[in-house]
Amino acid sequence: MKLRAAVKKYKNDLLLIGGLLVIVAAAFLVLLSVKKAGRSVTVEMNGETVRTFDLSEDVTYPVVTEAGENVLVIRGGEAWIESADCRDKVCVHRGKVRNAGETIICLPHKLVVTVRAGGDE
Amino acid sequence: MSGRRLAYLGIFLGLAMILSYVETLIPLSAVVPGMKIGLANVVTVFLLYRFRWFEAFLVSFIRVILSALLFGSLMSFLFSTAGFLVSFLAMLLLKKTGKFRTVSVSVTGGVLHNTAQILTAAAVLGSGAIIGYLPVLFLVGIVTGAVIGLLSGILIRTVPLKM
């Protein structure tokens, strides 16, 4: 009886963790299947779009927020944050983005840079 | 609450704080933005199984508040609290069912912790863009949750406590 209960627990564990892994795999597949090259880059601060650039432009744009500064660079169809004065530098480590839907986020500065499939309207 | 019990909880709070500090020395955030192992959660899961739920809750919540004060910021406090409350409640309920082992309880906690954090971050940013990180952090939650779960499982079975 005790053994049976233990086996049942292992089964439940497998179901639960396996189920979670399936969800993750599905999410990654969806992300991969919708991947396409971006055409423009939007800069959002506090949830509002402040600038839009074409991804084919060559731009060095210092984004100044109340909280600090991030330097956005667009070159050769790729966008990245060159430098930032926040503490963790997660946005700088994020590296280059080029596909539609990819984002660079600087939480301390409430800054979101998003690559979009549409053009620069 | 007996003095001995209280003393144990104090020791565990201290241990959780040390683990939180050790964690700041591991720069996993460079691999996946915002990623952490959540070492201090070993104490949370351990207490959940070996102490009463509100004792586990108090020690862990105080640890979350103190480590945000010492190692974090106002914003990281917001994220950690959201993640902690959601994951603690889920782990407590899952444990109560008695149908799962520690690993599953911890994995669920890890996944929900990260999900709650992402949703809080989306609210703070006022933008849904960050939801794109959900699959990665979901996976991270499973892996770190499994590590924490296996570790605490061993400790729950072996650490002797004189109550």
CSV table of C-alpha atoms in Angstrom, one decimal:
chain,number,residue,atom,x,y,z
A,1,MET,CA,0.0,0.0,0.0
A,2,LYS,CA,2.8,2.4,1.0
A,3,LEU,CA,4.7,1.5,-2.2
A,4,ARG,CA,1.6,2.0,-4.3
A,5,ALA,CA,1.1,5.5,-2.8
A,6,ALA,CA,4.7,6.4,-3.6
A,7,VAL,CA,4.4,5.2,-7.2
A,8,LYS,CA,1.2,7.3,-7.5
A,9,LYS,CA,3.1,10.3,-6.3
A,10,TYR,CA,5.9,9.8,-8.9
A,11,LYS,CA,3.2,9.5,-11.6
A,12,ASN,CA,1.6,12.8,-10.4
A,13,ASP,CA,5.0,14.4,-10.5
A,14,LEU,CA,5.7,13.2,-14.0
A,15,LEU,CA,2.3,14.5,-15.2
A,16,LEU,CA,2.7,17.9,-13.6
A,17,ILE,CA,6.3,18.6,-14.6
A,18,GLY,CA,5.8,17.0,-18.0
A,19,GLY,CA,2.7,19.1,-18.5
A,20,LEU,CA,4.6,22.3,-17.7
A,21,LEU,CA,7.4,21.3,-20.1
A,22,VAL,CA,4.9,20.7,-22.9
A,23,ILE,CA,3.5,24.2,-22.3
A,24,VAL,CA,7.0,25.7,-22.5
A,25,ALA,CA,7.8,23.7,-25.7
A,26,ALA,CA,4.5,24.9,-27.3
A,27,ALA,CA,5.2,28.5,-26.4
A,28,PHE,CA,8.7,28.3,-27.9
A,29,LEU,CA,7.3,26.7,-31.1
A,30,VAL,CA,4.7,29.5,-31.4
A,31,LEU,CA,7.4,32.1,-31.0
A,32,LEU,CA,9.6,30.4,-33.6
A,33,SER,CA,6.8,30.0,-36.1
A,34,VAL,CA,5.9,33.7,-36.1
A,35,LYS,CA,9.5,34.8,-36.4
A,36,LYS,CA,10.1,37.3,-39.3
A,37,ALA,CA,12.5,40.2,-39.9
A,38,GLY,CA,11.4,43.5,-38.4
A,39,ARG,CA,11.1,46.8,-40.3
A,40,SER,CA,10.9,49.4,-37.6
A,41,VAL,CA,11.8,50.0,-34.0
A,42,THR,CA,9.6,51.8,-31.5
A,43,VAL,CA,10.8,53.3,-28.3
A,44,GLU,CA,8.3,53.3,-25.4
A,45,MET,CA,8.7,55.2,-22.1
A,46,ASN,CA,6.2,54.6,-19.3
A,47,GLY,CA,4.0,52.7,-21.8
A,48,GLU,CA,3.9,55.5,-24.3
A,49,THR,CA,5.6,55.4,-27.7
A,50,VAL,CA,8.0,58.3,-28.0
A,51,ARG,CA,10.0,57.6,-31.1
A,52,THR,CA,9.8,55.2,-34.1
A,53,PHE,CA,12.8,54.5,-36.3
A,54,ASP,CA,13.2,52.5,-39.5
A,55,LEU,CA,15.4,49.4,-38.9
A,56,SER,CA,17.3,50.3,-42.1
A,57,GLU,CA,18.4,53.6,-40.6
A,58,ASP,CA,21.8,54.2,-38.9
A,59,VAL,CA,20.9,55.9,-35.7
A,60,THR,CA,22.6,56.6,-32.3
A,61,TYR,CA,19.8,57.9,-30.1
A,62,PRO,CA,20.3,58.6,-26.4
A,63,VAL,CA,17.0,57.9,-24.7
A,64,VAL,CA,16.7,60.2,-21.7
A,65,THR,CA,14.1,59.4,-19.0
A,66,GLU,CA,13.6,60.9,-15.6
A,67,ALA,CA,15.4,57.8,-14.2
A,68,GLY,CA,18.4,57.8,-16.5
A,69,GLU,CA,19.8,57.4,-19.9
A,70,ASN,CA,20.1,54.5,-22.4
A,71,VAL,CA,21.9,54.9,-25.7
A,72,LEU,CA,20.0,53.1,-28.5
A,73,VAL,CA,22.0,52.2,-31.6
A,74,ILE,CA,20.5,51.0,-34.9
A,75,ARG,CA,22.9,49.8,-37.6
A,76,GLY,CA,22.9,47.2,-40.3
A,77,GLY,CA,19.3,46.2,-39.6
A,78,GLU,CA,19.9,45.5,-35.9
A,79,ALA,CA,19.1,47.5,-32.8
A,80,TRP,CA,20.8,47.3,-29.4
A,81,ILE,CA,21.5,49.3,-26.3
A,82,GLU,CA,25.1,50.4,-26.4
A,83,SER,CA,25.3,51.8,-22.9
A,84,ALA,CA,23.0,52.6,-19.9
A,85,ASP,CA,23.4,54.2,-16.5
A,86,CYS,CA,21.1,51.7,-14.7
A,87,ARG,CA,22.5,49.3,-12.2
A,88,ASP,CA,22.0,45.9,-13.6
A,89,LYS,CA,22.6,46.6,-17.4
A,90,VAL,CA,20.2,43.9,-18.3
A,91,CYS,CA,19.3,45.9,-21.4
A,92,VAL,CA,22.9,46.1,-22.6
A,93,HIS,CA,23.4,42.4,-22.0
A,94,ARG,CA,20.3,41.6,-24.0
A,95,GLY,CA,22.4,42.2,-27.2
A,96,LYS,CA,21.1,42.8,-30.7
A,97,VAL,CA,17.5,42.4,-31.9
A,98,ARG,CA,16.3,42.2,-35.5
A,99,ASN,CA,13.2,40.1,-35.6
A,100,ALA,CA,9.6,41.4,-35.3
A,101,GLY,CA,8.3,41.1,-31.7
A,102,GLU,CA,11.8,41.1,-30.1
A,103,THR,CA,12.2,43.6,-27.3
A,104,ILE,CA,14.9,45.2,-25.2
A,105,ILE,CA,13.6,46.2,-21.8
A,106,CYS,CA,15.1,48.4,-19.2
A,107,LEU,CA,12.9,48.0,-16.1
A,108,PRO,CA,14.5,50.6,-13.9
A,109,HIS,CA,14.0,53.3,-16.6
A,110,LYS,CA,10.6,51.9,-17.7
A,111,LEU,CA,11.9,51.8,-21.2
A,112,VAL,CA,10.8,49.3,-23.9
A,113,VAL,CA,12.4,49.0,-27.3
A,114,THR,CA,10.3,46.8,-29.7
A,115,VAL,CA,11.1,45.6,-33.2
A,116,ARG,CA,7.9,45.7,-35.3
A,117,ALA,CA,7.0,44.1,-38.6
A,118,GLY,CA,5.3,47.3,-39.9
A,119,GLY,CA,7.0,50.3,-41.3
A,120,ASP,CA,7.8,53.7,-39.8
A,121,GLU,CA,4.4,55.5,-39.8
B,1,MET,CA,5.3,29.3,20.5
B,2,SER,CA,8.1,27.8,22.5
B,3,GLY,CA,11.4,29.5,22.8
B,4,ARG,CA,13.2,26.7,21.1
B,5,ARG,CA,10.9,27.0,18.1
B,6,LEU,CA,11.3,30.7,17.9
B,7,ALA,CA,15.1,30.3,18.1
B,8,TYR,CA,15.0,27.8,15.2
B,9,LEU,CA,12.9,30.2,13.1
B,10,GLY,CA,15.5,33.0,13.8
B,11,ILE,CA,18.3,30.7,12.7
B,12,PHE,CA,16.4,29.8,9.5
B,13,LEU,CA,15.8,33.5,8.8
B,14,GLY,CA,19.5,34.1,9.1
B,15,LEU,CA,20.3,31.2,6.8
B,16,ALA,CA,17.8,32.5,4.2
B,17,MET,CA,19.5,36.0,4.4
B,18,ILE,CA,22.9,34.4,3.8
B,19,LEU,CA,21.6,32.5,0.8
B,20,SER,CA,20.0,35.6,-0.6
B,21,TYR,CA,23.4,37.3,-0.3
B,22,VAL,CA,25.3,34.4,-1.9
B,23,GLU,CA,22.8,34.7,-4.8
B,24,THR,CA,23.8,38.3,-5.5
B,25,LEU,CA,27.3,36.9,-6.2
B,26,ILE,CA,26.1,34.7,-9.0
B,27,PRO,CA,25.5,36.8,-12.1
B,28,LEU,CA,22.9,34.6,-13.8
B,29,SER,CA,21.0,37.7,-14.9
B,30,ALA,CA,23.5,38.1,-17.7
B,31,VAL,CA,22.4,34.7,-19.1
B,32,VAL,CA,18.6,35.3,-19.0
B,33,PRO,CA,17.5,38.8,-18.0
B,34,GLY,CA,16.2,38.7,-14.4
B,35,MET,CA,17.1,35.0,-13.8
B,36,LYS,CA,17.9,33.8,-10.3
B,37,ILE,CA,18.2,30.4,-8.7
B,38,GLY,CA,16.2,31.5,-5.7
B,39,LEU,CA,18.5,29.7,-3.2
B,40,ALA,CA,16.7,31.2,-0.2
B,41,ASN,CA,13.6,29.2,-1.2
B,42,VAL,CA,15.3,26.1,0.0
B,43,VAL,CA,14.5,27.5,3.5
B,44,THR,CA,10.9,28.3,2.5
B,45,VAL,CA,10.2,24.8,1.2
B,46,PHE,CA,12.0,23.2,4.2
B,47,LEU,CA,9.9,25.2,6.6
B,48,LEU,CA,6.8,24.5,4.7
B,49,TYR,CA,7.3,20.8,5.4
B,50,ARG,CA,8.8,20.8,8.8
B,51,PHE,CA,7.1,23.8,10.5
B,52,ARG,CA,3.6,25.3,10.5
B,53,TRP,CA,2.5,27.1,7.4
B,54,PHE,CA,2.4,30.6,9.0
B,55,GLU,CA,5.8,30.1,10.5
B,56,ALA,CA,7.1,29.3,7.0
B,57,PHE,CA,5.2,32.3,5.6
B,58,LEU,CA,6.5,34.8,8.2
B,59,VAL,CA,10.2,33.8,7.9
B,60,SER,CA,10.0,33.8,4.1
B,61,PHE,CA,8.1,37.1,3.9
B,62,ILE,CA,10.5,38.8,6.3
B,63,ARG,CA,13.4,37.5,4.2
B,64,VAL,CA,11.9,38.9,1.0
B,65,ILE,CA,11.4,42.3,2.6
B,66,LEU,CA,14.9,42.4,4.2
B,67,SER,CA,16.8,41.2,1.0
B,68,ALA,CA,14.9,43.8,-1.1
B,69,LEU,CA,16.0,46.5,1.4
B,70,LEU,CA,19.6,45.2,1.5
B,71,PHE,CA,20.3,44.0,-2.0
B,72,GLY,CA,17.4,45.4,-4.1
B,73,SER,CA,15.3,48.4,-4.9
B,74,LEU,CA,11.7,49.5,-4.5
B,75,MET,CA,10.9,47.9,-7.8
B,76,SER,CA,12.6,44.6,-7.0
B,77,PHE,CA,10.7,44.6,-3.7
B,78,LEU,CA,7.4,44.8,-5.7
B,79,PHE,CA,8.4,42.0,-8.0
B,80,SER,CA,9.7,39.7,-5.3
B,81,THR,CA,6.6,40.3,-3.1
B,82,ALA,CA,4.3,39.5,-6.0
B,83,GLY,CA,6.3,36.4,-6.9
B,84,PHE,CA,6.5,35.3,-3.3
B,85,LEU,CA,2.8,35.6,-2.4
B,86,VAL,CA,1.6,33.8,-5.5
B,87,SER,CA,4.2,31.0,-5.3
B,88,PHE,CA,3.8,30.5,-1.6
B,89,LEU,CA,0.0,30.1,-1.8
B,90,ALA,CA,0.4,27.7,-4.7
B,91,MET,CA,3.0,25.6,-2.9
B,92,LEU,CA,0.9,25.5,0.3
B,93,LEU,CA,-2.2,24.3,-1.6
B,94,LEU,CA,-0.3,21.7,-3.7
B,95,LYS,CA,1.4,20.4,-0.6
B,96,LYS,CA,-1.9,20.1,1.3
B,97,THR,CA,-3.3,17.8,-1.4
B,98,GLY,CA,-0.6,15.3,-0.4
B,99,LYS,CA,-0.5,14.0,-3.9
B,100,PHE,CA,2.8,15.4,-5.0
B,101,ARG,CA,6.5,15.2,-3.9
B,102,THR,CA,8.5,18.2,-2.9
B,103,VAL,CA,10.0,18.5,-6.4
B,104,SER,CA,6.6,19.2,-8.0
B,105,VAL,CA,5.6,21.6,-5.2
B,106,SER,CA,8.8,23.5,-5.7
B,107,VAL,CA,8.6,23.5,-9.5
B,108,THR,CA,5.1,24.9,-9.4
B,109,GLY,CA,6.3,27.5,-7.0
B,110,GLY,CA,9.2,28.5,-9.3
B,111,VAL,CA,7.0,28.7,-12.4
B,112,LEU,CA,4.3,30.8,-10.7
B,113,HIS,CA,6.9,33.0,-9.0
B,114,ASN,CA,8.3,34.0,-12.4
B,115,THR,CA,4.9,34.3,-14.0
B,116,ALA,CA,3.7,36.7,-11.3
B,117,GLN,CA,6.9,38.7,-11.7
B,118,ILE,CA,6.5,39.1,-15.4
B,119,LEU,CA,2.8,40.2,-15.0
B,120,THR,CA,3.8,42.7,-12.3
B,121,ALA,CA,6.6,44.0,-14.6
B,122,ALA,CA,4.1,44.3,-17.5
B,123,ALA,CA,1.8,46.4,-15.2
B,124,VAL,CA,4.7,48.6,-14.1
B,125,LEU,CA,5.9,49.1,-17.6
B,126,GLY,CA,2.4,49.8,-18.9
B,127,SER,CA,3.3,47.6,-21.8
B,128,GLY,CA,2.7,44.0,-22.7
B,129,ALA,CA,6.0,43.7,-24.5
B,130,ILE,CA,7.7,41.9,-21.6
B,131,ILE,CA,5.2,39.0,-21.9
B,132,GLY,CA,7.6,37.7,-24.7
B,133,TYR,CA,10.0,36.7,-21.9
B,134,LEU,CA,7.4,34.4,-20.3
B,135,PRO,CA,8.4,31.2,-22.1
B,136,VAL,CA,12.0,31.6,-21.1
B,137,LEU,CA,11.3,32.4,-17.5
B,138,PHE,CA,8.7,29.6,-17.4
B,139,LEU,CA,11.5,27.2,-18.3
B,140,VAL,CA,13.9,28.8,-15.9
B,141,GLY,CA,11.2,28.4,-13.2
B,142,ILE,CA,10.9,24.7,-13.9
B,143,VAL,CA,14.7,24.2,-13.8
B,144,THR,CA,15.4,26.3,-10.7
B,145,GLY,CA,12.3,24.9,-9.0
B,146,ALA,CA,13.5,21.3,-9.6
B,147,VAL,CA,17.0,22.2,-8.2
B,148,ILE,CA,15.5,23.8,-5.1
B,149,GLY,CA,12.9,21.0,-4.7
B,150,LEU,CA,15.5,18.2,-4.8
B,151,LEU,CA,17.8,20.1,-2.4
B,152,SER,CA,15.1,20.8,0.1
B,153,GLY,CA,13.7,17.3,-0.3
B,154,ILE,CA,17.0,15.9,1.0
B,155,LEU,CA,17.1,18.4,3.9
B,156,ILE,CA,13.5,17.8,4.9
B,157,ARG,CA,14.3,14.1,5.3
B,158,THR,CA,17.7,14.4,7.0
B,159,VAL,CA,18.1,17.6,9.1
B,160,PRO,CA,17.5,16.8,12.7
B,161,LEU,CA,15.6,19.3,14.8
B,162,LYS,CA,14.9,19.0,18.5
B,163,MET,CA,11.5,20.7,19.1
